[in-house]
Short mmCIF file of C-alpha atoms in Angstrom, two decimals:
data_model
loop_
_atom_site.label_atom_id
_atom_site.label_comp_id
_atom_site.label_asym_id
_atom_site.label_seq_id
_atom_site.Cartn_x
_atom_site.Cartn_y
_atom_site.Cartn_z
CA UNK A 11 -117.80 134.31 -18.74
CA UNK A 12 -120.98 135.20 -18.83
CA UNK A 13 -120.77 137.38 -15.90
CA UNK A 14 -117.78 138.85 -16.37
CA UNK A 15 -119.19 140.08 -19.85
CA UNK A 16 -121.97 141.70 -18.60
CA UNK A 17 -120.03 143.07 -15.89
CA UNK A 18 -117.61 144.72 -18.82
CA UNK A 19 -120.08 145.69 -20.92
CA UNK A 20 -122.50 147.47 -18.21
CA UNK A 21 -118.95 149.39 -17.61
CA UNK A 22 -118.25 150.33 -21.20
CA UNK A 23 -122.15 151.25 -21.41
CA UNK A 24 -121.80 153.62 -18.62
CA UNK A 25 -118.83 155.29 -19.76
CA UNK A 26 -120.60 156.23 -22.98
CA UNK A 27 -124.01 157.29 -20.67
CA UNK A 28 -120.98 159.73 -18.64
CA UNK A 29 -119.96 161.20 -21.94
CA UNK A 30 -123.28 161.70 -23.15
CA UNK A 31 -124.38 163.29 -19.25
CA UNK A 32 -121.34 165.55 -19.63
CA UNK A 33 -121.85 166.77 -23.14
CA UNK A 34 -125.04 168.76 -21.18
CA UNK A 35 -122.91 170.20 -18.88
CA UNK A 36 -119.77 171.63 -21.31
CA UNK A 37 -121.42 174.56 -22.59
CA UNK A 38 -118.26 176.91 -22.67
CA UNK A 39 -114.27 176.49 -23.72
CA UNK A 40 -113.47 176.28 -19.69
CA UNK A 41 -116.18 173.54 -18.86
CA UNK A 42 -115.11 171.58 -21.80
CA UNK A 43 -111.60 171.73 -21.37
CA UNK A 44 -111.26 172.22 -17.51
CA UNK A 45 -114.22 171.47 -16.02
CA UNK A 46 -115.01 175.09 -15.15
CA UNK A 47 -112.26 175.23 -12.76
CA UNK A 48 -114.48 174.08 -10.05
CA UNK A 49 -113.24 170.50 -8.66
CA UNK A 50 -113.21 169.80 -5.51
CA UNK A 51 -110.56 168.07 -3.35
CA UNK A 52 -112.54 164.37 -3.82
CA UNK A 53 -113.30 164.76 -7.36
CA UNK A 54 -109.74 166.30 -7.96
CA UNK A 55 -107.71 163.85 -5.88
CA UNK A 56 -109.68 160.72 -7.34
CA UNK A 57 -109.39 161.90 -11.48
CA UNK A 58 -105.69 162.75 -11.02
CA UNK A 59 -104.74 159.43 -9.45
CA UNK A 60 -106.90 157.90 -12.43
CA UNK A 61 -104.99 159.86 -15.14
CA UNK A 62 -101.55 159.00 -13.95
CA UNK A 63 -102.32 155.23 -13.41
CA UNK A 64 -102.85 154.05 -16.52
CA UNK A 65 -102.32 150.40 -18.21
CA UNK A 66 -98.16 150.84 -17.91
CA UNK A 67 -99.04 151.63 -14.04
CA UNK A 68 -101.20 148.48 -13.80
CA UNK A 69 -100.35 145.70 -16.18
CA UNK A 70 -96.85 147.24 -16.73
CA UNK A 71 -96.26 147.29 -13.04
CA UNK A 72 -97.13 143.53 -12.55
CA UNK A 73 -94.81 142.79 -15.44
CA UNK A 74 -91.87 144.73 -13.53
CA UNK A 75 -92.79 142.95 -10.02
CA UNK A 76 -93.37 139.44 -12.07
CA UNK A 77 -89.80 140.34 -13.69
CA UNK A 78 -87.84 141.73 -10.81
CA UNK A 79 -89.96 141.63 -7.79
CA UNK A 80 -90.43 144.38 -5.29
CA UNK A 81 -88.16 146.29 -6.96
CA UNK A 82 -90.46 146.37 -9.72
CA UNK A 83 -92.24 149.17 -8.12
CA UNK A 84 -89.94 152.05 -8.91
CA UNK A 85 -91.51 152.53 -12.17
CA UNK A 86 -94.98 153.75 -10.65
CA UNK A 87 -93.47 154.79 -7.78
CA UNK A 88 -91.20 157.70 -9.28
CA UNK A 89 -94.75 158.50 -11.20
CA UNK A 90 -96.22 158.98 -7.75
CA UNK A 91 -92.83 161.08 -6.25
CA UNK A 92 -93.66 163.01 -9.62
CA UNK A 93 -97.42 163.86 -8.62
CA UNK A 94 -96.35 164.74 -4.71
CA UNK A 95 -93.49 167.12 -5.93
CA UNK A 96 -95.70 168.76 -8.30
CA UNK A 97 -98.29 169.12 -5.87
CA UNK A 98 -96.31 170.39 -3.22
CA UNK A 99 -93.64 172.48 -4.64
CA UNK A 100 -95.71 173.88 -8.13
CA UNK A 101 -99.34 173.27 -8.44
CA UNK A 102 -100.66 176.48 -6.22
CA UNK A 103 -99.02 178.76 -8.68
CA UNK A 104 -99.95 176.64 -11.92
CA UNK A 105 -103.47 176.69 -10.46
CA UNK A 106 -103.52 180.21 -10.10
CA UNK A 107 -102.33 181.37 -13.61
CA UNK A 108 -105.70 180.19 -14.99
CA UNK A 109 -104.53 179.68 -18.59
CA UNK A 110 -105.49 176.08 -20.19
CA UNK A 111 -101.88 175.02 -21.70
CA UNK A 112 -98.38 174.64 -20.60
CA UNK A 113 -97.27 177.02 -23.70
CA UNK A 114 -99.45 179.47 -22.39
CA UNK A 115 -97.71 179.39 -19.15
CA UNK A 116 -94.42 180.04 -21.25
CA UNK A 117 -96.38 182.73 -23.29
CA UNK A 118 -97.01 184.63 -19.84
CA UNK A 119 -93.57 183.93 -18.49
CA UNK A 120 -91.24 184.65 -21.57
CA UNK A 121 -93.25 187.32 -23.28
CA UNK A 122 -95.28 185.48 -25.41
CA UNK A 123 -92.87 184.07 -27.88
CA UNK A 124 -92.28 180.52 -26.90
CA UNK A 125 -95.58 178.82 -27.76
CA UNK A 126 -95.58 177.64 -31.11
CA UNK A 127 -92.37 175.47 -30.82
CA UNK A 128 -92.86 174.01 -27.33
CA UNK A 129 -96.49 173.18 -28.63
CA UNK A 130 -95.45 170.99 -31.16
CA UNK A 131 -93.38 169.12 -28.21
CA UNK A 132 -95.77 168.65 -26.07
CA UNK A 133 -98.31 167.96 -29.16
CA UNK A 134 -95.57 165.06 -30.11
CA UNK A 135 -95.77 163.48 -26.45
CA UNK A 136 -99.47 163.54 -25.94
CA UNK A 137 -99.72 162.27 -29.24
CA UNK A 138 -97.88 159.12 -28.71
CA UNK A 139 -99.01 158.80 -25.24
CA UNK A 140 -102.48 158.66 -26.41
CA UNK A 141 -101.44 156.27 -28.86
CA UNK A 142 -99.56 153.68 -26.57
CA UNK A 143 -102.55 154.11 -24.09
CA UNK A 144 -104.87 152.94 -27.15
CA UNK A 145 -102.85 150.00 -28.24
CA UNK A 146 -103.15 148.19 -24.80
CA UNK A 147 -106.91 147.72 -25.45
CA UNK A 148 -105.69 144.74 -27.83
CA UNK A 149 -104.78 142.95 -24.35
CA UNK A 150 -107.03 143.78 -22.61
CA UNK A 151 -110.02 142.88 -24.93
CA UNK A 152 -108.07 139.53 -26.34
CA UNK A 153 -108.13 138.34 -22.77
CA UNK A 154 -112.20 139.63 -22.38
CA UNK A 155 -113.27 138.47 -26.15
CA UNK A 156 -110.44 137.25 -28.00
CA UNK A 157 -110.37 139.89 -30.25
CA UNK A 158 -107.83 140.16 -32.79
CA UNK A 159 -105.77 143.35 -32.46
CA UNK A 160 -107.22 145.80 -34.75
CA UNK A 161 -111.16 145.48 -33.80
CA UNK A 162 -110.07 145.57 -29.83
CA UNK A 163 -108.01 148.90 -30.49
CA UNK A 164 -110.89 150.15 -32.83
CA UNK A 165 -113.69 149.42 -30.21
CA UNK A 166 -111.54 150.57 -26.92
CA UNK A 167 -110.27 153.75 -29.02
CA UNK A 168 -113.93 154.65 -30.06
CA UNK A 169 -115.56 154.50 -26.89
CA UNK A 170 -113.10 157.02 -25.70
CA UNK A 171 -112.97 159.08 -28.44
CA UNK A 172 -117.19 159.04 -27.95
CA UNK A 173 -117.35 160.20 -24.47
CA UNK A 174 -114.47 162.45 -24.67
CA UNK A 175 -115.96 164.10 -27.59
CA UNK A 176 -118.99 164.70 -26.19
CA UNK A 177 -118.31 166.21 -22.69
CA UNK A 178 -114.56 167.05 -23.05
CA UNK A 179 -113.00 167.31 -19.40
CA UNK A 180 -116.32 167.33 -17.86
CA UNK A 181 -116.90 163.81 -19.09
CA UNK A 182 -113.71 162.23 -18.57
CA UNK A 183 -114.00 163.44 -15.04
CA UNK A 184 -116.90 161.94 -14.44
CA UNK A 185 -115.66 158.44 -16.05
CA UNK A 186 -112.42 158.80 -14.71
CA UNK A 187 -114.07 159.08 -10.88
CA UNK A 188 -115.72 155.40 -11.73
CA UNK A 189 -112.49 154.46 -13.23
CA UNK A 190 -110.77 155.20 -10.23
CA UNK A 191 -113.16 153.59 -7.89
CA UNK A 192 -113.29 150.08 -10.06
CA UNK A 193 -109.24 150.28 -9.78
CA UNK A 194 -109.18 150.52 -6.29
CA UNK A 195 -111.50 147.96 -5.92
CA UNK A 196 -110.16 145.77 -8.31
CA UNK A 197 -106.61 145.92 -8.19
CA UNK A 198 -106.56 146.74 -4.20
CA UNK A 199 -109.23 145.08 -2.51
CA UNK A 200 -109.53 142.41 -4.60
CA UNK A 201 -106.45 141.21 -6.78
CA UNK A 202 -103.60 141.66 -4.33
CA UNK A 203 -104.63 139.89 -1.64
CA UNK A 204 -106.23 137.02 -3.35
CA UNK A 205 -102.74 136.90 -5.27
CA UNK A 206 -100.81 136.81 -2.13
CA UNK A 207 -102.90 134.12 -1.05
CA UNK A 208 -103.26 131.80 -3.89
CA UNK A 209 -99.11 132.20 -3.55
CA UNK A 210 -98.89 130.85 -0.16
CA UNK A 211 -98.47 134.14 1.49
CA UNK A 212 -95.12 135.83 1.69
CA UNK A 213 -93.66 133.13 3.61
CA UNK A 214 -94.25 130.75 0.42
CA UNK A 215 -92.89 133.50 -1.54
CA UNK A 216 -89.77 134.14 -0.08
CA UNK A 217 -89.34 130.38 0.17
CA UNK A 218 -89.83 129.94 -3.96
CA UNK A 219 -87.81 133.12 -5.58
CA UNK A 220 -84.09 134.39 -5.50
CA UNK A 221 -83.68 136.91 -2.58
CA UNK A 222 -82.91 139.27 -5.21
CA UNK A 223 -86.91 139.65 -5.75
CA UNK A 224 -86.89 141.46 -2.04
CA UNK A 225 -84.27 143.49 -2.62
CA UNK A 226 -85.88 147.40 -2.61
CA UNK A 227 -82.81 148.28 -5.34
CA UNK A 228 -82.80 145.29 -6.93
CA UNK A 229 -83.69 146.81 -10.38
CA UNK A 230 -80.91 148.57 -10.45
CA UNK A 231 -79.60 152.33 -9.51
CA UNK A 232 -79.13 153.49 -12.89
CA UNK A 233 -82.68 152.10 -14.07
CA UNK A 234 -84.22 153.95 -10.73
CA UNK A 235 -82.47 157.20 -11.62
CA UNK A 236 -83.40 156.92 -15.26
CA UNK A 237 -87.17 156.63 -14.11
CA UNK A 238 -86.90 159.48 -11.83
CA UNK A 239 -85.47 161.49 -14.87
CA UNK A 240 -88.46 160.45 -16.94
CA UNK A 241 -91.30 159.84 -14.98
CA UNK A 242 -91.18 162.08 -11.89
CA UNK A 243 -89.47 164.88 -13.94
CA UNK A 244 -92.23 164.31 -16.76
CA UNK A 245 -94.98 164.52 -13.99
CA UNK A 246 -94.03 168.21 -13.33
CA UNK A 247 -94.60 169.39 -16.78
CA UNK A 248 -96.89 167.03 -18.93
CA UNK A 249 -99.98 168.81 -20.39
CA UNK A 250 -102.26 165.98 -19.44
CA UNK A 251 -101.38 166.62 -15.93
CA UNK A 252 -101.13 170.36 -16.00
CA UNK A 253 -104.77 170.29 -17.76
CA UNK A 254 -105.70 168.44 -14.59
CA UNK A 255 -104.38 170.85 -12.10
CA UNK A 256 -106.41 173.42 -13.98
CA UNK A 257 -109.54 171.85 -13.28
CA UNK A 258 -108.94 172.77 -9.52
CA UNK A 259 -111.34 175.17 -7.90
CA UNK A 260 -108.55 176.61 -5.90
CA UNK A 261 -104.86 176.41 -5.15
CA UNK A 262 -105.77 174.54 -2.04
CA UNK A 263 -107.27 171.76 -3.57
CA UNK A 264 -104.46 171.42 -6.51
CA UNK A 265 -102.08 171.16 -3.58
CA UNK A 266 -104.03 168.87 -1.00
CA UNK A 267 -105.74 167.16 -3.57
CA UNK A 268 -102.59 165.93 -5.79
CA UNK A 269 -100.80 165.00 -2.49
CA UNK A 270 -103.78 162.75 -1.52
CA UNK A 271 -103.49 160.95 -5.25
CA UNK A 272 -99.61 161.08 -5.08
CA UNK A 273 -99.58 159.15 -1.95
CA UNK A 274 -102.04 156.92 -3.53
CA UNK A 275 -100.09 156.02 -6.40
CA UNK A 276 -96.85 155.06 -4.05
CA UNK A 277 -99.01 152.44 -2.36
CA UNK A 278 -100.34 151.08 -6.14
CA UNK A 279 -96.88 151.01 -6.94
CA UNK A 280 -96.24 148.36 -4.26
CA UNK A 281 -99.22 146.55 -5.10
CA UNK A 282 -98.47 146.17 -8.37
CA UNK A 283 -94.87 144.76 -7.62
CA UNK A 284 -96.81 142.42 -4.91
CA UNK A 285 -99.00 141.11 -7.47
CA UNK A 286 -96.41 140.40 -9.66
CA UNK A 287 -93.97 138.81 -7.52
CA UNK A 288 -96.83 136.59 -6.55
CA UNK A 289 -97.41 135.70 -10.23
CA UNK A 290 -93.75 134.73 -10.44
CA UNK A 291 -94.51 131.94 -7.85
CA UNK A 292 -97.33 130.76 -9.62
CA UNK A 293 -96.53 130.71 -13.11
CA UNK A 294 -92.67 130.77 -13.30
CA UNK A 295 -92.31 130.02 -17.06
CA UNK A 296 -94.61 132.46 -18.85
CA UNK A 297 -93.52 133.72 -22.08
CA UNK A 298 -93.52 137.50 -21.26
CA UNK A 299 -93.47 139.34 -18.11
CA UNK A 300 -96.37 141.82 -19.28
CA UNK A 301 -98.74 138.75 -19.75
CA UNK A 302 -98.50 138.32 -15.61
CA UNK A 303 -101.53 140.35 -15.04
CA UNK A 304 -103.56 138.85 -17.41
CA UNK A 305 -102.19 135.15 -17.02
CA UNK A 306 -103.20 135.04 -12.90
CA UNK A 307 -106.76 137.16 -13.35
CA UNK A 308 -107.92 135.00 -15.85
CA UNK A 309 -106.74 131.56 -13.88
CA UNK A 310 -106.95 132.39 -10.38
CA UNK A 311 -109.84 134.91 -9.72
CA UNK A 312 -113.61 133.31 -9.60
CA UNK A 313 -116.35 134.48 -11.71
CA UNK A 314 -117.43 138.17 -11.75
CA UNK A 315 -114.25 139.24 -9.55
CA UNK A 316 -112.54 138.31 -12.96
CA UNK A 317 -114.73 140.53 -14.66
CA UNK A 318 -114.29 143.25 -12.35
CA UNK A 319 -110.75 143.43 -11.87
CA UNK A 320 -110.66 142.89 -15.73
CA UNK A 321 -112.53 146.43 -15.69
CA UNK A 322 -110.33 147.69 -13.59
CA UNK A 323 -107.35 147.00 -16.03
CA UNK A 324 -109.87 148.53 -18.75
CA UNK A 325 -110.71 151.83 -16.65
CA UNK A 326 -106.90 152.35 -16.16
CA UNK A 327 -106.04 152.53 -19.88
CA UNK A 328 -109.08 154.23 -20.71
CA UNK A 329 -108.42 157.11 -18.04
CA UNK A 330 -104.71 157.55 -19.14
CA UNK A 331 -105.75 157.39 -22.61
CA UNK A 332 -108.77 159.85 -22.44
CA UNK A 333 -107.02 162.55 -20.84
CA UNK A 334 -104.16 162.46 -23.17
CA UNK A 335 -106.41 162.87 -26.08
CA UNK A 336 -107.90 166.23 -24.50
CA UNK A 337 -104.40 167.00 -23.72
CA UNK A 338 -103.57 166.28 -27.51
CA UNK A 339 -106.41 168.19 -29.11
CA UNK A 340 -106.19 171.35 -26.42
CA UNK A 341 -102.47 171.77 -27.23
CA UNK A 342 -103.03 170.98 -31.27
CA UNK A 343 -106.11 173.64 -31.03
CA UNK A 344 -104.85 176.05 -28.68
CA UNK A 345 -101.32 175.95 -29.29
CA UNK A 346 -100.74 175.16 -32.76
CA UNK A 347 -103.83 175.90 -35.16
CA UNK A 348 -105.15 178.73 -33.63
CA UNK A 349 -101.74 180.48 -33.70
CA UNK A 350 -100.94 179.33 -37.46
CA UNK A 351 -104.25 181.21 -37.93
CA UNK A 352 -103.52 184.11 -36.26
CA UNK A 353 -106.48 183.77 -34.20
CA UNK A 354 -105.73 186.80 -31.61
CA UNK A 355 -106.86 185.79 -27.98
CA UNK A 356 -108.19 188.16 -25.66
CA UNK A 357 -105.85 186.77 -22.91
CA UNK A 358 -104.59 183.27 -21.53
CA UNK A 359 -107.35 181.67 -20.18
CA UNK A 360 -109.74 184.56 -20.77
CA UNK A 361 -113.04 183.08 -21.61
CA UNK A 362 -114.40 183.35 -24.96
CA UNK A 363 -117.92 185.88 -24.98
CA UNK A 364 -121.57 184.19 -24.44
CA UNK A 365 -121.95 184.34 -28.33
CA UNK A 366 -118.81 183.08 -29.14
CA UNK A 367 -118.66 180.00 -26.12
CA UNK A 368 -120.65 177.13 -28.08
CA UNK A 369 -118.43 177.83 -31.67
CA UNK A 370 -114.89 177.30 -29.15
CA UNK A 371 -116.79 174.39 -27.78
CA UNK A 372 -117.65 173.06 -31.47
CA UNK A 373 -113.61 173.83 -32.35
CA UNK A 374 -112.61 171.77 -29.63
CA UNK A 375 -114.85 168.76 -29.58
CA UNK A 376 -113.99 168.74 -33.80
CA UNK A 377 -109.89 168.52 -32.70
CA UNK A 378 -110.80 165.93 -30.00
CA UNK A 379 -112.61 163.76 -32.54
CA UNK A 380 -110.00 164.24 -35.35
CA UNK A 381 -107.15 163.53 -32.90
CA UNK A 382 -109.06 161.03 -31.57
CA UNK A 383 -109.35 159.34 -35.17
CA UNK A 384 -105.40 159.76 -35.82
CA UNK A 385 -104.55 157.89 -32.65
CA UNK A 386 -106.59 155.05 -33.76
CA UNK A 387 -104.80 154.88 -37.05
CA UNK A 388 -101.43 155.38 -35.93
CA UNK A 389 -102.33 152.53 -32.87
CA UNK A 390 -103.14 149.89 -35.14
CA UNK A 391 -100.09 150.78 -37.27
CA UNK A 392 -97.62 150.90 -34.34
CA UNK A 393 -96.44 147.56 -33.00
CA UNK A 394 -93.65 148.49 -30.22
CA UNK A 395 -95.25 150.33 -27.31
CA UNK A 396 -92.54 150.61 -25.09
CA UNK A 397 -89.98 152.15 -27.63
CA UNK A 398 -93.02 154.85 -28.66
CA UNK A 399 -93.45 155.80 -24.88
CA UNK A 400 -89.66 156.43 -24.13
CA UNK A 401 -89.78 158.61 -27.71
CA UNK A 402 -92.41 160.80 -25.90
CA UNK A 403 -90.70 161.02 -22.41
CA UNK A 404 -87.46 161.55 -24.03
CA UNK A 405 -88.63 164.10 -26.28
CA UNK A 406 -90.79 166.17 -23.02
CA UNK A 407 -88.12 165.80 -20.68
CA UNK A 408 -85.50 166.96 -22.85
CA UNK A 409 -87.21 169.76 -24.65
CA UNK A 410 -89.15 171.06 -22.53
CA UNK A 411 -88.12 170.54 -18.80
CA UNK A 412 -85.34 173.35 -18.27
CA UNK A 413 -87.68 175.93 -19.83
CA UNK A 414 -90.59 175.11 -17.69
CA UNK A 415 -88.88 175.16 -14.34
CA UNK A 416 -86.37 177.96 -15.30
CA UNK A 417 -89.35 179.99 -15.77
CA UNK A 418 -90.82 178.79 -12.39
CA UNK A 419 -87.79 179.42 -10.62
CA UNK A 420 -85.19 181.77 -12.37
CA UNK A 421 -86.14 185.11 -12.91
CA UNK A 422 -83.30 185.86 -15.58
CA UNK A 423 -84.51 183.24 -17.65
CA UNK A 424 -85.47 184.87 -21.43
CA UNK A 425 -87.35 183.93 -24.23
CA UNK A 426 -84.68 183.43 -26.39
CA UNK A 427 -83.25 181.40 -23.80
CA UNK A 428 -86.34 179.21 -23.76
CA UNK A 429 -86.48 178.97 -27.31
CA UNK A 430 -82.95 177.85 -27.64
CA UNK A 431 -83.53 175.35 -24.89
CA UNK A 432 -86.47 173.32 -26.27
CA UNK A 433 -84.80 173.31 -29.75
CA UNK A 434 -81.28 171.83 -28.15
CA UNK A 435 -82.56 169.68 -26.10
CA UNK A 436 -85.33 167.97 -28.54
CA UNK A 437 -83.34 167.73 -31.27
CA UNK A 438 -80.01 166.42 -28.99
CA UNK A 439 -82.35 164.06 -28.02
CA UNK A 440 -83.21 162.93 -31.40
CA UNK A 441 -80.07 162.57 -32.38
CA UNK A 442 -79.02 160.70 -29.17
CA UNK A 443 -81.95 157.97 -29.75
CA UNK A 444 -80.39 157.69 -33.07
CA UNK A 445 -77.10 157.13 -31.91
CA UNK A 446 -77.29 155.32 -29.01
CA UNK A 447 -80.74 153.74 -29.55
CA UNK A 448 -84.37 154.52 -28.35
CA UNK A 449 -84.22 152.40 -25.23
CA UNK A 450 -80.80 153.80 -23.81
CA UNK A 451 -80.14 156.08 -21.02
CA UNK A 452 -77.52 158.16 -22.44
CA UNK A 453 -80.22 160.63 -24.57
CA UNK A 454 -82.40 161.64 -21.86
CA UNK A 455 -78.93 162.21 -19.63
CA UNK A 456 -77.08 164.04 -22.34
CA UNK A 457 -80.28 165.79 -23.31
CA UNK A 458 -80.93 167.62 -20.47
CA UNK A 459 -77.63 168.70 -19.58
CA UNK A 460 -77.63 170.58 -23.20
CA UNK A 461 -80.83 171.66 -22.59
CA UNK A 462 -79.51 173.20 -19.40
CA UNK A 463 -76.37 174.28 -20.49
CA UNK A 464 -77.96 176.32 -23.43
CA UNK A 465 -80.57 178.06 -21.39
CA UNK A 466 -78.65 179.18 -18.93
CA UNK A 467 -75.68 180.42 -21.57
CA UNK A 468 -78.36 182.18 -23.82
CA UNK A 469 -80.39 183.93 -21.14
CA UNK A 470 -77.34 185.19 -19.74
CA UNK A 471 -76.21 186.63 -23.25
CA UNK A 472 -79.58 188.05 -24.00
CA UNK A 473 -81.73 190.98 -22.43
CA UNK A 474 -83.57 190.17 -19.23
CA UNK A 475 -87.23 190.16 -19.96
CA UNK A 476 -88.83 192.93 -20.05
CA UNK A 477 -89.89 194.10 -16.31
CA UNK A 478 -93.74 194.71 -17.41
CA UNK A 479 -93.80 190.95 -18.80
CA UNK A 480 -92.38 189.74 -15.34
CA UNK A 481 -94.66 192.13 -13.47
CA UNK A 482 -97.88 190.81 -15.05
CA UNK A 483 -96.51 187.27 -14.69
CA UNK A 484 -95.75 187.84 -11.27
CA UNK A 485 -99.55 189.10 -10.84
CA UNK A 486 -100.56 185.77 -12.42
CA UNK A 487 -98.75 183.74 -10.23
CA UNK A 488 -100.53 185.54 -7.30
CA UNK A 489 -103.79 184.87 -8.51
CA UNK A 490 -104.78 188.44 -9.60
CA UNK A 491 -104.81 189.67 -13.64
CA UNK A 492 -106.27 186.95 -15.22
CA UNK A 493 -109.94 187.49 -16.72
CA UNK A 494 -112.73 186.39 -14.34
CA UNK A 495 -114.21 183.11 -16.00
CA UNK A 496 -118.15 182.46 -15.01
CA UNK A 497 -119.18 181.70 -11.63
CA UNK A 498 -120.54 177.98 -11.33
CA UNK A 499 -121.12 175.82 -8.03
CA UNK A 500 -118.16 173.78 -7.08
CA UNK A 501 -117.88 169.98 -7.39
CA UNK A 502 -116.71 167.96 -4.35
#
């Protein structure tokens, strides 16, 4: 294992080095939170693919393949579909708004009254997403170094908090590009073909497994529909995803770069399911489906390759964890703390004066550090990853999907309708999870319907949004009206 250990240690050291390098570039709020809004198509595509394909998509995707066969690809597949829908239909408009958070977009659209409550919901979602990603370190470090759960979480979480705090989005972007390359080589180019060959090829896999393992709908129509509601729609509105859209240097980069990333996710989904199916042939009686990834890596891969593939799993977890962490800190600072303190900003997305830039970076850096410590503590205390992630996505989709998409698509939507929809959707989803159970499908189904009914009803019953607010909104959607930010060279 010495060679494998060396690969992992070099990888982790590289992550910290990039955090230090990113610190030298992040000299303003825009640089720190959205990488100066100047990522080109290649970096944008790589970092977007990296953040959406985390530990759940890698370890969990292989586990679903082990449990259901090829239809286990649907969870990650719906993530890719959501990213494609976001990129094709909404990303250009989102990028032109030049804001920092989803709540700032709601303020622009509805006239400045929707920010705090939506910020609280989004903060809860990003916090739990960061927690569940951090918990996944325990699985990987247990395979690597036989560490106990708490030590593994502290080590993995501390590395992510360190490079995220140092350089903000620049550090995260650079590390995500490395993580994207490592995942591509480790999972798609190495683990996938090796697993299929070790299982005897597709013919042997078909001979040894039940036919339902090769049914594309074997996981069940209701489950697929639930994946679409939670993950496809979740991709459309999550702060962690939007914050990456804000890094694009143009709406064209956001649209086409995101389309490439979404297509990559579809390929990754199928690869994970195939690897899991191959693991079922080789290890038909594993105690847990989620153990399939670690088992096949540990037992079937040669020295060196094993370290690289485990680094790929670590990369998947780190990219999602760091993206969720900076999103959580951005929402906590911009949408909650600054509003509670009564801070008046000169404009959503506007850059601070030069003399204030350093203090803004320090403030955001402090929030990342504070949120990072909170995430590590909660991850140590929390055991059920699936339930935590389900709660996060149910709150996000049930509380914010309707007012966000309604604001983008329906002129008649009002601030009162948006606030009522957030409250009704969030409360109903919470109550329904209490009644039906956290993992039940009904909470998000009924929560969405309640949110939609309340949004339409209250919007029609209240005065239309002020014409001046709508006019300013249309100017921002067209790429006009935002305060210009410091010009800087674009990044490929």
